């Protein structure tokens, strides 16, 4: 029997939508292994978030609160995860792949002397998983042979978790954190404020590449997105150029998205970009180069200048609403 | 200031990787190998930190086959001072790599260790944080900077990492923005794409690199008994998308999206 510990991330007492994929993964592993799922929620607001995930059939939710967890620091969170993993006798520790778990889970794995699989896209059995390699050009089946196993889970590949079972009880864990002994100090955060849905969980994503020509030119991407209530994304090229915040990068080394509709504007479709969006249900590309590789993955391709085509498309959408 | 940088030999990112028909590996005939792009950024940052400090040493280390020496030489040609090659064949998983690097670090005693945030072959992205844990050090993963790669700040080739009073300040790319950490040194930093634009090796640099010291050791001697516990059972090509169509104009595009795909 292998129990599973899933890290559920929260902000302000609400579980983050992206991290629900981790719960789905946990349910799938538990079903294959006959074990039980446990949740761990860290930070101020964790108790409130716990009640929001109480319907997903976990055996228990561990809650870690306190000022030391106000700002995420890996040295504070690692003992929290390890304590929870021991408390529920977990043989798998996992969470949706986010910038937090990508920082935290390998450290947890090292403390538990566990082998880890990153960005898992499918569960074969309780120790065997599928995951992409080489920018998604290869799907590998990997077996983790350590006693405890750690996985991060690709959000775009797991549907929302099923509800069911008894309401999950919570248990508070006291994690002593000696702030003075920590090697890292939190200095500050610069948040990119956005009223648009997050690209990793949005139903529609509109992305722009170097074809938008400038920071100013990216507005056309935002306008199309807003006409559809969509999230926005970008190619690496324009993040590097500083036209848009880095956080918008979609691809092998940025965010991985799989919305119902992905619209690529002025993006050539390099392997590294495709790695982040080719699981989208429907893909649209508008590009003035008929040979652009993005057209090889597009369900609907339109060869044309985005400054001409996109305003017309926005007009059509507005008329239909 | 002594800085240690890890460098991995990987398949060229411009090559489309194909799986062998029996799923046992990838097709490597005529493959071109390069330094993992994130590691080039790590080397560049180390050189900038060394040069800004006015003195110091940049040691580059790799774990890999004999031919991985080429990638170490590339890093030396960029300007690193010395190489350490941990010879290993076969599957080296991230924990094995971290355990081997720990041994190298214990011998070298650097003030700062910079790794790429991920290698673009296995895309695991684990070694930096594992290594920080094994050493009990602080970690600044996904190091970046506020200025863009086309800014004047980048053109000035100043290091993005701010080092003062035994601490290293790192700007990290996180979901939703940037975050700054101050780390007690020695510490681990892993690089994001926007930390810097790595330099090319110059011809004189390439000539000099040939004479720079390069030490070899064996993985099996460094971490006796270590074995990969991420076992690759099989590889397969991903599901291909079926080819779509080109539409002649916006009206058709809208019609298809509205009536056929029913997504808007
Ligand atoms: C290690 C590594 C990791 C990487 N990770 C990522 C990643 O995660 N995500 C990512 O996106 N990239 C990544 N890249 C970069 C990737 O290889 C490409 O360089 C990048 O995606 C190109 O961005 P682009 O399509 O915007 O620009 P370009 O390739 O320059 O394409 C611009 C496109 O716009 C079209 N265009 C120009 N003007 C117009 C117009 N007026 N109307 C219509 N179309 C127009 C052109 O025809 C062209 O196809 C990575 C690269 C490396 C080496």
XYZ file of C-alpha atoms and ligand atoms in Angstrom:
638
model
C 0.000 0.000 0.000
C 1.394 3.355 -0.835
C 0.075 6.499 0.711
C 0.365 9.720 -1.212
C 1.096 13.191 0.085
C -0.017 16.012 -2.205
C 1.119 19.584 -1.706
C -1.798 21.933 -2.319
C -0.727 25.517 -2.829
C -2.927 28.347 -1.708
C -3.080 32.103 -1.747
C -5.178 34.044 0.719
C -7.021 30.965 1.917
C -7.976 29.738 -1.555
C -6.338 26.742 -3.184
C -4.622 27.746 -6.413
C -6.480 26.359 -9.398
C -3.335 24.987 -11.017
C -2.482 22.871 -8.000
C -5.722 20.888 -8.253
C -3.963 18.850 -10.948
C -1.798 17.490 -8.153
C -4.900 16.230 -6.379
C -6.036 14.404 -9.514
C -2.610 12.812 -9.782
C -2.838 11.764 -6.121
C -6.241 10.181 -6.677
C -4.937 8.239 -9.683
C -1.882 6.927 -7.834
C -3.927 5.972 -4.772
C -6.390 4.113 -6.952
C -3.565 2.107 -8.503
C -1.791 1.423 -5.210
C -4.738 1.018 -2.833
C -3.249 3.705 -0.598
C -4.723 6.896 0.759
C -4.263 10.494 -0.316
C -3.219 13.163 2.166
C -2.923 16.876 1.540
C -0.466 19.397 2.908
C -1.233 23.108 2.818
C 1.341 25.626 3.984
C 1.157 29.302 4.895
C -1.226 31.813 6.458
C -4.694 30.931 5.209
C -3.946 27.208 4.987
C -6.842 26.259 7.280
C -9.326 28.154 5.144
C -7.918 26.542 2.000
C -8.158 23.129 3.675
C -11.923 23.423 3.963
C -12.103 24.163 0.245
C -10.416 20.886 -0.643
C -12.197 18.846 2.031
C -14.447 17.235 -0.566
C -11.764 15.528 -2.628
C -11.603 12.319 -0.675
C -8.314 12.773 1.158
C -7.768 10.844 4.392
C -6.363 13.924 6.078
C -5.181 17.441 5.365
C -2.103 18.650 7.199
C -2.021 22.351 7.787
C 1.090 24.377 8.545
C 0.568 27.995 9.478
C 2.569 30.734 11.091
C 4.486 33.879 10.331
C 7.550 31.911 9.225
C 5.544 30.756 6.207
C 4.263 34.173 5.192
C 6.743 34.314 2.317
C 7.707 31.014 0.751
C 11.215 29.925 1.702
C 12.453 26.485 0.745
C 14.338 25.990 3.991
C 11.152 26.489 6.023
C 8.908 24.434 3.779
C 11.200 21.424 3.332
C 10.849 20.287 6.978
C 7.098 20.869 6.736
C 6.794 18.536 3.747
C 9.098 15.931 5.252
C 7.211 15.978 8.580
C 3.882 15.520 6.807
C 5.315 12.761 4.600
C 6.502 10.856 7.685
C 3.226 11.476 9.538
C 1.188 9.791 6.809
C 3.842 7.251 5.915
C 3.862 8.514 2.352
C 5.618 6.586 -0.332
C 4.851 9.276 -2.881
C 5.168 13.010 -2.342
C 3.905 15.182 -5.179
C 2.418 18.469 -6.262
C 1.460 20.314 -9.414
C 4.532 21.703 -11.175
C 4.725 25.404 -10.303
C 7.687 27.660 -9.653
C 7.295 26.800 -5.957
C 7.280 23.025 -6.279
C 10.087 23.115 -8.840
C 12.176 24.797 -6.138
C 10.880 22.759 -3.212
C 10.335 19.171 -4.346
C 13.910 18.382 -5.444
C 15.102 19.622 -2.049
C 12.515 17.435 -0.332
C 13.607 14.502 -2.510
C 17.216 14.965 -1.459
C 16.259 15.063 2.224
C 14.232 11.868 1.823
C 16.904 10.301 -0.403
C 14.123 9.860 -2.947
C 14.233 9.616 -6.719
C 12.107 12.195 -8.489
C 10.231 12.519 -11.776
C 9.499 16.080 -12.913
C 6.520 17.182 -14.984
C 4.719 13.865 -14.930
C 2.059 13.661 -17.653
C 0.528 10.240 -16.868
C 0.423 7.610 -14.145
C 1.235 4.064 -15.281
C 1.330 2.544 -11.795
C 2.367 3.661 -8.308
C 6.028 3.763 -9.276
C 5.968 4.224 -13.051
C 5.163 7.490 -14.762
C 5.271 9.147 -18.147
C 7.106 12.413 -18.584
C 8.409 14.505 -21.485
C 12.094 14.802 -22.367
C 13.951 16.820 -25.024
C 11.384 19.619 -25.118
C 8.537 17.157 -25.454
C 9.978 15.478 -28.556
C 10.185 12.278 -26.542
C 7.780 10.755 -24.050
C 9.667 8.671 -21.502
C 8.243 6.006 -19.243
C 10.287 6.103 -16.053
C 10.283 3.857 -13.017
C 11.329 5.306 -9.669
C 13.040 2.583 -7.642
C 13.654 4.456 -4.365
C 11.495 3.682 -1.297
C 9.963 7.132 -1.251
C 9.259 8.751 -4.601
C 8.732 12.390 -5.494
C 6.860 13.739 -8.521
C 5.911 17.101 -9.894
C 2.830 16.998 -12.063
C 2.162 18.791 -15.316
C -0.974 20.839 -14.770
C -2.127 20.787 -18.393
C -2.250 16.976 -18.467
C -4.552 16.295 -15.524
C -8.254 17.141 -15.432
C -9.952 18.618 -12.396
C -10.146 16.143 -9.485
C -13.282 14.172 -8.669
C -15.207 14.972 -5.523
C -16.359 12.241 -3.194
C -15.868 10.441 0.097
C -16.166 11.783 3.601
C -15.197 15.333 4.464
C -11.486 15.485 5.098
C -10.372 16.280 8.634
C -7.471 18.651 9.149
C -4.526 18.281 11.452
C -2.214 21.120 12.390
C 1.475 20.397 12.235
C 3.852 22.513 14.301
C 7.015 23.102 12.369
C 9.727 24.893 14.291
C 11.515 27.352 12.063
C 14.663 29.066 13.292
C 14.695 32.084 10.995
C 18.152 33.060 12.233
C 19.634 29.759 11.114
C 18.229 29.966 7.601
C 20.661 30.636 4.790
C 18.142 32.557 2.712
C 16.304 35.737 3.611
C 13.289 36.991 1.728
C 13.985 40.488 0.381
C 10.993 41.334 -1.754
C 8.605 40.501 -4.541
C 7.534 42.313 -7.653
C 4.220 40.955 -8.759
C 2.849 41.214 -12.241
C -0.694 42.270 -11.576
C -3.195 40.991 -14.050
C -6.946 40.869 -14.161
C -6.821 38.228 -16.889
C -7.070 34.516 -16.155
C -3.779 32.691 -15.608
C -2.611 31.068 -18.848
C -2.022 27.669 -17.226
C -5.677 27.312 -16.288
C -7.425 29.620 -18.754
C -9.953 28.272 -21.235
C -8.515 30.391 -24.041
C -4.962 31.722 -24.366
C -3.811 34.335 -26.872
C -0.028 34.557 -27.326
C 2.241 36.924 -29.144
C 5.727 36.551 -30.589
C 8.292 38.723 -32.276
C 5.739 39.414 -35.002
C 4.121 41.998 -32.696
C 7.280 44.090 -33.320
C 7.372 46.009 -30.006
C 5.990 46.302 -26.497
C 3.380 48.638 -27.936
C 2.558 46.106 -30.649
C 1.704 43.506 -28.007
C -1.491 45.478 -27.271
C -3.143 43.701 -30.168
C -2.638 40.411 -28.330
C -4.208 41.870 -25.194
C -7.127 43.288 -27.149
C -7.927 39.962 -28.767
C -7.550 38.243 -25.401
C -9.908 40.696 -23.739
C -12.516 40.292 -26.445
C -12.546 36.573 -25.553
C -11.958 36.809 -21.803
C -8.725 34.917 -22.428
C -5.370 34.613 -20.689
C -2.237 35.865 -22.427
C 1.145 34.348 -23.232
C 4.308 35.085 -25.175
C 7.285 33.518 -26.885
C 10.658 33.580 -25.220
C 11.944 36.075 -27.767
C 9.711 38.896 -26.597
C 10.154 38.104 -22.906
C 13.923 38.308 -23.396
C 13.479 41.595 -25.227
C 11.595 42.977 -22.246
C 8.442 43.748 -24.253
C 6.334 41.703 -21.838
C 6.871 40.288 -18.341
C 8.932 37.062 -18.191
C 6.095 35.350 -16.450
C 4.195 35.187 -19.751
C 6.699 32.870 -21.454
C 5.139 29.707 -22.799
C 7.278 26.737 -23.775
C 9.759 24.091 -22.742
C 11.298 26.387 -20.196
C 8.300 28.564 -19.424
C 4.673 27.795 -18.706
C 3.000 24.734 -20.137
C -0.551 25.366 -21.252
C -3.283 23.272 -22.825
C -6.365 25.455 -23.151
C -9.403 24.702 -25.273
C -8.211 27.336 -27.714
C -4.679 28.644 -28.226
C -4.166 31.540 -30.628
C -0.570 32.221 -31.697
C 0.033 35.652 -33.219
C 3.355 36.281 -34.949
C 5.013 33.245 -33.358
C 7.243 31.118 -35.596
C 6.688 27.892 -33.679
C 10.169 26.829 -32.522
C 10.359 23.357 -30.921
C 10.787 24.996 -27.519
C 7.618 27.032 -27.927
C 5.577 24.105 -29.266
C 6.603 22.111 -26.186
C 4.523 24.469 -24.092
C 1.291 24.580 -26.069
C 0.900 21.674 -28.448
C -1.467 19.809 -26.131
C -4.018 22.597 -26.593
C -7.350 21.291 -27.918
C -7.634 23.745 -30.812
C -4.712 25.761 -32.122
C -4.977 28.833 -34.318
C -1.970 30.544 -35.870
C -1.794 33.854 -37.670
C 1.594 34.435 -39.259
C 2.675 36.187 -42.434
C 5.162 33.436 -43.315
C 3.290 30.484 -44.908
C 6.259 28.223 -44.068
C 6.311 29.043 -40.338
C 6.513 25.783 -38.335
C 3.623 26.914 -36.124
C 1.330 25.932 -39.020
C 2.360 22.264 -38.609
C 0.499 22.137 -35.293
C -2.282 24.609 -36.069
C -5.805 23.304 -36.649
C -6.602 26.577 -38.376
C -3.859 28.639 -39.932
C -4.253 32.068 -41.452
C -1.399 33.479 -43.508
C -1.448 37.201 -43.018
C -0.280 40.278 -41.172
C -1.524 40.347 -37.589
C -1.960 44.121 -37.663
C -4.479 43.625 -40.461
C -6.148 40.333 -39.524
C -6.473 40.610 -35.768
C -8.541 43.821 -35.653
C -10.979 42.171 -38.086
C -11.174 39.103 -35.890
C -11.848 41.228 -32.814
C -14.610 42.971 -34.744
C -16.191 39.613 -35.688
C -16.058 38.429 -32.102
C -17.628 41.611 -30.795
C -20.433 41.377 -33.338
C -21.221 37.842 -32.288
C -21.532 38.659 -28.590
C 36.095 34.622 -5.172
C 35.997 31.016 -6.300
C 33.019 29.965 -8.387
C 32.152 26.469 -9.488
C 29.902 25.975 -12.519
C 28.353 22.743 -13.752
C 28.242 22.083 -17.465
C 26.329 19.289 -19.209
C 26.845 17.850 -22.668
C 23.463 17.783 -24.415
C 22.090 17.312 -27.916
C 21.907 20.533 -29.931
C 18.606 22.262 -29.217
C 18.051 22.979 -32.892
C 17.973 19.306 -33.781
C 14.637 17.545 -33.788
C 15.154 14.518 -31.567
C 13.866 11.174 -32.848
C 13.272 7.992 -30.878
C 14.832 4.707 -32.025
C 12.201 2.291 -33.355
C 12.710 -0.101 -30.403
C 12.248 2.701 -27.855
C 15.605 2.051 -26.221
C 17.009 5.494 -26.839
C 17.212 8.384 -29.270
C 18.817 8.413 -32.691
C 22.301 9.888 -32.243
C 23.898 9.341 -35.677
C 25.632 12.555 -36.720
C 24.299 14.268 -33.630
C 25.771 17.611 -32.733
C 26.423 18.148 -29.024
C 26.559 21.466 -27.252
C 26.846 22.911 -23.767
C 23.402 22.915 -22.173
C 22.174 26.473 -22.901
C 21.333 27.150 -19.253
C 24.875 26.134 -18.287
C 26.366 28.566 -20.796
C 24.430 31.264 -18.982
C 25.846 29.929 -15.703
C 29.406 30.109 -17.060
C 28.806 33.656 -18.314
C 27.507 34.791 -14.934
C 30.460 33.222 -13.146
C 32.894 35.009 -15.464
C 31.145 38.325 -14.847
C 31.174 37.808 -11.076
C 34.869 36.880 -11.156
C 35.790 39.817 -13.343
C 33.726 42.294 -11.320
C 35.487 41.060 -8.176
C 38.819 41.712 -9.884
C 40.246 38.332 -8.967
C 39.186 34.775 -8.438
C 38.776 31.486 -10.206
C 36.013 29.865 -12.218
C 36.107 26.071 -12.111
C 33.834 24.203 -14.516
C 32.789 20.633 -13.883
C 30.871 18.041 -15.822
C 29.638 14.518 -15.288
C 29.635 12.540 -18.485
C 31.276 10.452 -21.154
C 34.862 11.061 -22.277
C 33.642 13.291 -25.113
C 32.046 15.656 -22.607
C 35.535 17.082 -22.382
C 34.574 19.089 -25.487
C 31.921 20.932 -23.497
C 34.364 21.613 -20.668
C 36.810 22.995 -23.250
C 34.043 25.240 -24.614
C 33.513 26.652 -21.127
C 37.269 27.095 -20.717
C 37.365 28.849 -24.075
C 34.675 31.248 -22.850
C 37.083 32.155 -20.070
C 36.768 29.653 -17.214
C 40.070 28.798 -15.559
C 40.067 25.094 -14.870
C 38.015 21.949 -15.483
C 37.025 18.907 -13.443
C 35.641 15.991 -15.456
C 33.732 13.298 -13.610
C 33.750 10.422 -16.069
C 30.524 8.446 -16.227
C 28.810 6.228 -18.747
C 25.180 5.292 -18.813
C 22.243 6.657 -16.884
C 23.178 9.260 -14.247
C 20.033 10.438 -12.484
C 19.742 13.831 -10.750
C 20.436 12.507 -7.231
C 23.579 10.714 -8.445
C 24.716 13.894 -10.140
C 24.041 15.929 -7.000
C 25.983 13.449 -4.851
C 28.937 13.567 -7.231
C 28.920 17.379 -7.415
C 28.836 17.476 -3.614
C 32.135 15.567 -3.575
C 33.669 17.925 -6.103
C 32.472 20.914 -4.068
C 33.867 19.507 -0.822
C 37.259 19.255 -2.502
C 37.092 22.630 -4.272
C 35.424 24.701 -1.533
C 33.928 27.378 -3.821
C 32.157 30.491 -2.498
C 29.421 30.165 -5.073
C 28.077 27.336 -7.237
C 26.050 28.121 -10.357
C 24.086 25.495 -12.294
C 21.610 25.703 -15.153
C 18.011 25.446 -13.923
C 17.493 22.415 -16.124
C 19.292 20.402 -18.783
C 17.419 20.402 -22.065
C 17.829 16.652 -22.591
C 16.071 15.081 -19.630
C 14.328 18.341 -18.625
C 14.241 17.213 -14.971
C 15.409 20.452 -13.352
C 16.353 18.925 -10.010
C 20.100 18.934 -9.451
C 20.546 22.483 -8.097
C 18.048 22.171 -5.262
C 19.161 18.618 -4.450
C 22.740 19.782 -4.210
C 21.781 22.694 -1.933
C 20.045 20.249 0.386
C 22.942 17.776 0.446
C 25.328 20.611 1.322
C 22.925 22.346 3.719
C 23.291 25.559 1.714
C 20.807 28.181 0.632
C 19.460 28.053 -2.915
C 18.442 30.757 -5.361
C 16.794 28.888 -8.225
C 15.684 30.462 -11.540
C 18.026 33.445 -11.214
C 17.132 36.287 -13.548
C 17.243 40.048 -13.516
C 14.870 42.956 -13.842
C 16.586 44.458 -16.871
C 15.849 42.840 -20.230
C 18.479 41.155 -22.362
C 18.288 44.108 -24.749
C 18.886 46.694 -22.022
C 21.971 48.843 -21.507
C 22.504 47.064 -18.204
C 22.996 43.802 -20.095
C 25.318 45.459 -22.607
C 27.544 46.619 -19.751
C 28.214 42.926 -18.908
C 27.840 43.514 -15.197
C 26.870 40.468 -13.145
C 23.204 40.197 -12.215
C 24.055 38.476 -8.933
C 24.836 41.091 -6.288
C 27.583 39.915 -3.980
C 28.485 41.831 -0.831
C 29.343 41.084 2.781
C 29.347 37.337 2.340
C 25.858 37.298 0.839
C 24.546 36.863 -2.664
C 21.350 38.610 -3.737
C 19.376 36.766 -6.386
C 16.362 37.953 -8.372
C 14.245 34.881 -9.125
C 11.633 34.330 -11.820
C 8.565 32.889 -10.145
C 4.980 32.384 -11.270
C 3.411 35.818 -11.209
C 6.540 37.938 -11.122
C 9.994 38.315 -9.623
C 11.207 37.598 -6.127
C 14.465 38.602 -4.449
C 16.371 36.457 -1.956
C 19.536 37.198 -0.049
C 21.632 34.060 0.474
C 24.475 33.464 2.895
C 27.487 32.261 0.922
C 28.526 29.712 -0.057
C 25.254 29.150 -1.869
C 23.665 27.528 -4.906
C 22.253 29.535 -7.795
C 20.451 28.094 -10.825
C 20.063 30.117 -13.997
C 17.002 31.226 -15.908
C 17.236 32.288 -19.560
C 17.111 35.985 -18.816
C 20.090 36.169 -16.463
C 22.458 37.164 -19.269
C 23.463 36.658 -22.896
C 26.441 34.313 -22.865
C 29.539 35.310 -24.837
C 30.955 33.253 -27.677
C 34.336 31.661 -27.294
C 36.912 33.738 -29.168
C 39.610 32.152 -31.303
C 42.387 33.094 -28.857
C 40.102 31.795 -26.101
C 39.822 28.456 -27.885
C 43.612 28.247 -28.272
C 44.187 29.071 -24.610
C 41.553 26.584 -23.483
C 43.583 23.725 -24.898
C 46.288 24.348 -22.330
C 44.083 24.988 -19.322
C 44.245 22.337 -16.578
C 41.643 19.607 -16.662
C 41.389 17.014 -13.923
C 39.654 13.674 -14.428
C 38.017 11.386 -11.913
C 35.552 8.538 -12.067
C 31.965 8.754 -10.862
C 32.161 5.219 -9.449
C 35.118 6.268 -7.286
C 33.561 9.547 -6.216
C 30.252 8.020 -5.122
C 30.845 4.280 -4.779
C 27.779 2.126 -5.182
C 25.574 4.944 -6.449
C 23.011 3.809 -8.977
C 20.339 5.567 -10.967
C 16.930 5.196 -9.360
C 15.122 7.011 -12.126
C 15.050 4.063 -14.520
C 14.067 4.823 -18.078
C 11.797 1.950 -19.095
C 11.137 3.120 -22.633
C 11.032 6.127 -24.900
C 8.382 6.866 -27.478
C 7.538 9.721 -29.796
C 4.795 11.990 -28.501
C 1.343 11.815 -30.035
C 1.467 13.848 -33.226
C -1.269 16.349 -33.891
C -3.153 15.697 -37.067
C -2.507 18.309 -39.688
C -4.928 21.199 -39.761
C -6.042 23.457 -42.565
C -5.218 26.913 -43.812
C -8.140 29.296 -43.956
C -8.254 32.085 -46.567
C -9.563 34.906 -44.404
C -10.795 36.080 -41.027
C -14.421 35.400 -41.906
C -13.674 31.717 -42.542
C -11.496 31.522 -39.447
C -14.269 32.920 -37.290
C -16.826 30.610 -38.876
C -14.643 27.532 -38.207
C -13.987 28.513 -34.607
C -17.613 29.345 -33.966
C -19.408 26.565 -35.827
C -16.904 23.725 -36.270
C -14.575 23.746 -33.270
C -17.199 25.604 -31.193
C -14.532 27.278 -29.095
C -15.662 30.907 -29.412
C 17.261 26.466 -24.107
C 16.201 27.165 -24.854
C 14.948 27.251 -24.296
C 13.928 27.919 -24.950
N 12.707 27.971 -24.356
C 11.705 28.597 -25.000
C 10.389 28.649 -24.433
O 10.123 28.127 -23.338
N 9.427 29.306 -25.119
C 9.652 29.908 -26.342
O 8.720 30.497 -26.908
N 10.870 29.861 -26.890
C 11.901 29.236 -26.244
N 13.131 29.235 -26.815
C 13.372 30.091 -27.997
C 12.914 29.493 -29.306
O 13.930 28.647 -29.803
C 12.634 30.609 -30.330
O 13.791 31.407 -30.491
C 11.486 31.548 -29.956
O 10.356 30.787 -29.567
C 11.132 32.422 -31.129
O 10.156 33.368 -30.760
P 9.174 34.008 -31.835
O 8.389 32.945 -32.494
O 8.432 35.090 -31.139
O 10.172 34.755 -32.817
P 10.603 34.418 -34.303
O 11.109 33.050 -34.419
O 11.467 35.551 -34.703
O 9.245 34.457 -35.100
C 8.523 35.606 -35.364
C 7.399 35.223 -36.310
O 6.544 36.323 -36.512
C 6.131 36.341 -37.865
N 5.751 37.723 -38.163
C 6.552 38.816 -38.199
N 5.821 39.919 -38.452
C 4.547 39.508 -38.567
C 3.327 40.187 -38.816
N 3.265 41.504 -38.968
N 2.201 39.453 -38.888
C 2.226 38.119 -38.749
N 3.351 37.429 -38.474
C 4.501 38.120 -38.393
C 7.314 35.833 -38.643
O 6.888 35.282 -39.878
C 7.872 34.772 -37.686
O 7.337 33.492 -37.959
C 14.163 28.532 -26.189
C 15.426 28.431 -26.780
C 16.419 27.742 -26.136
C 17.756 27.638 -26.783
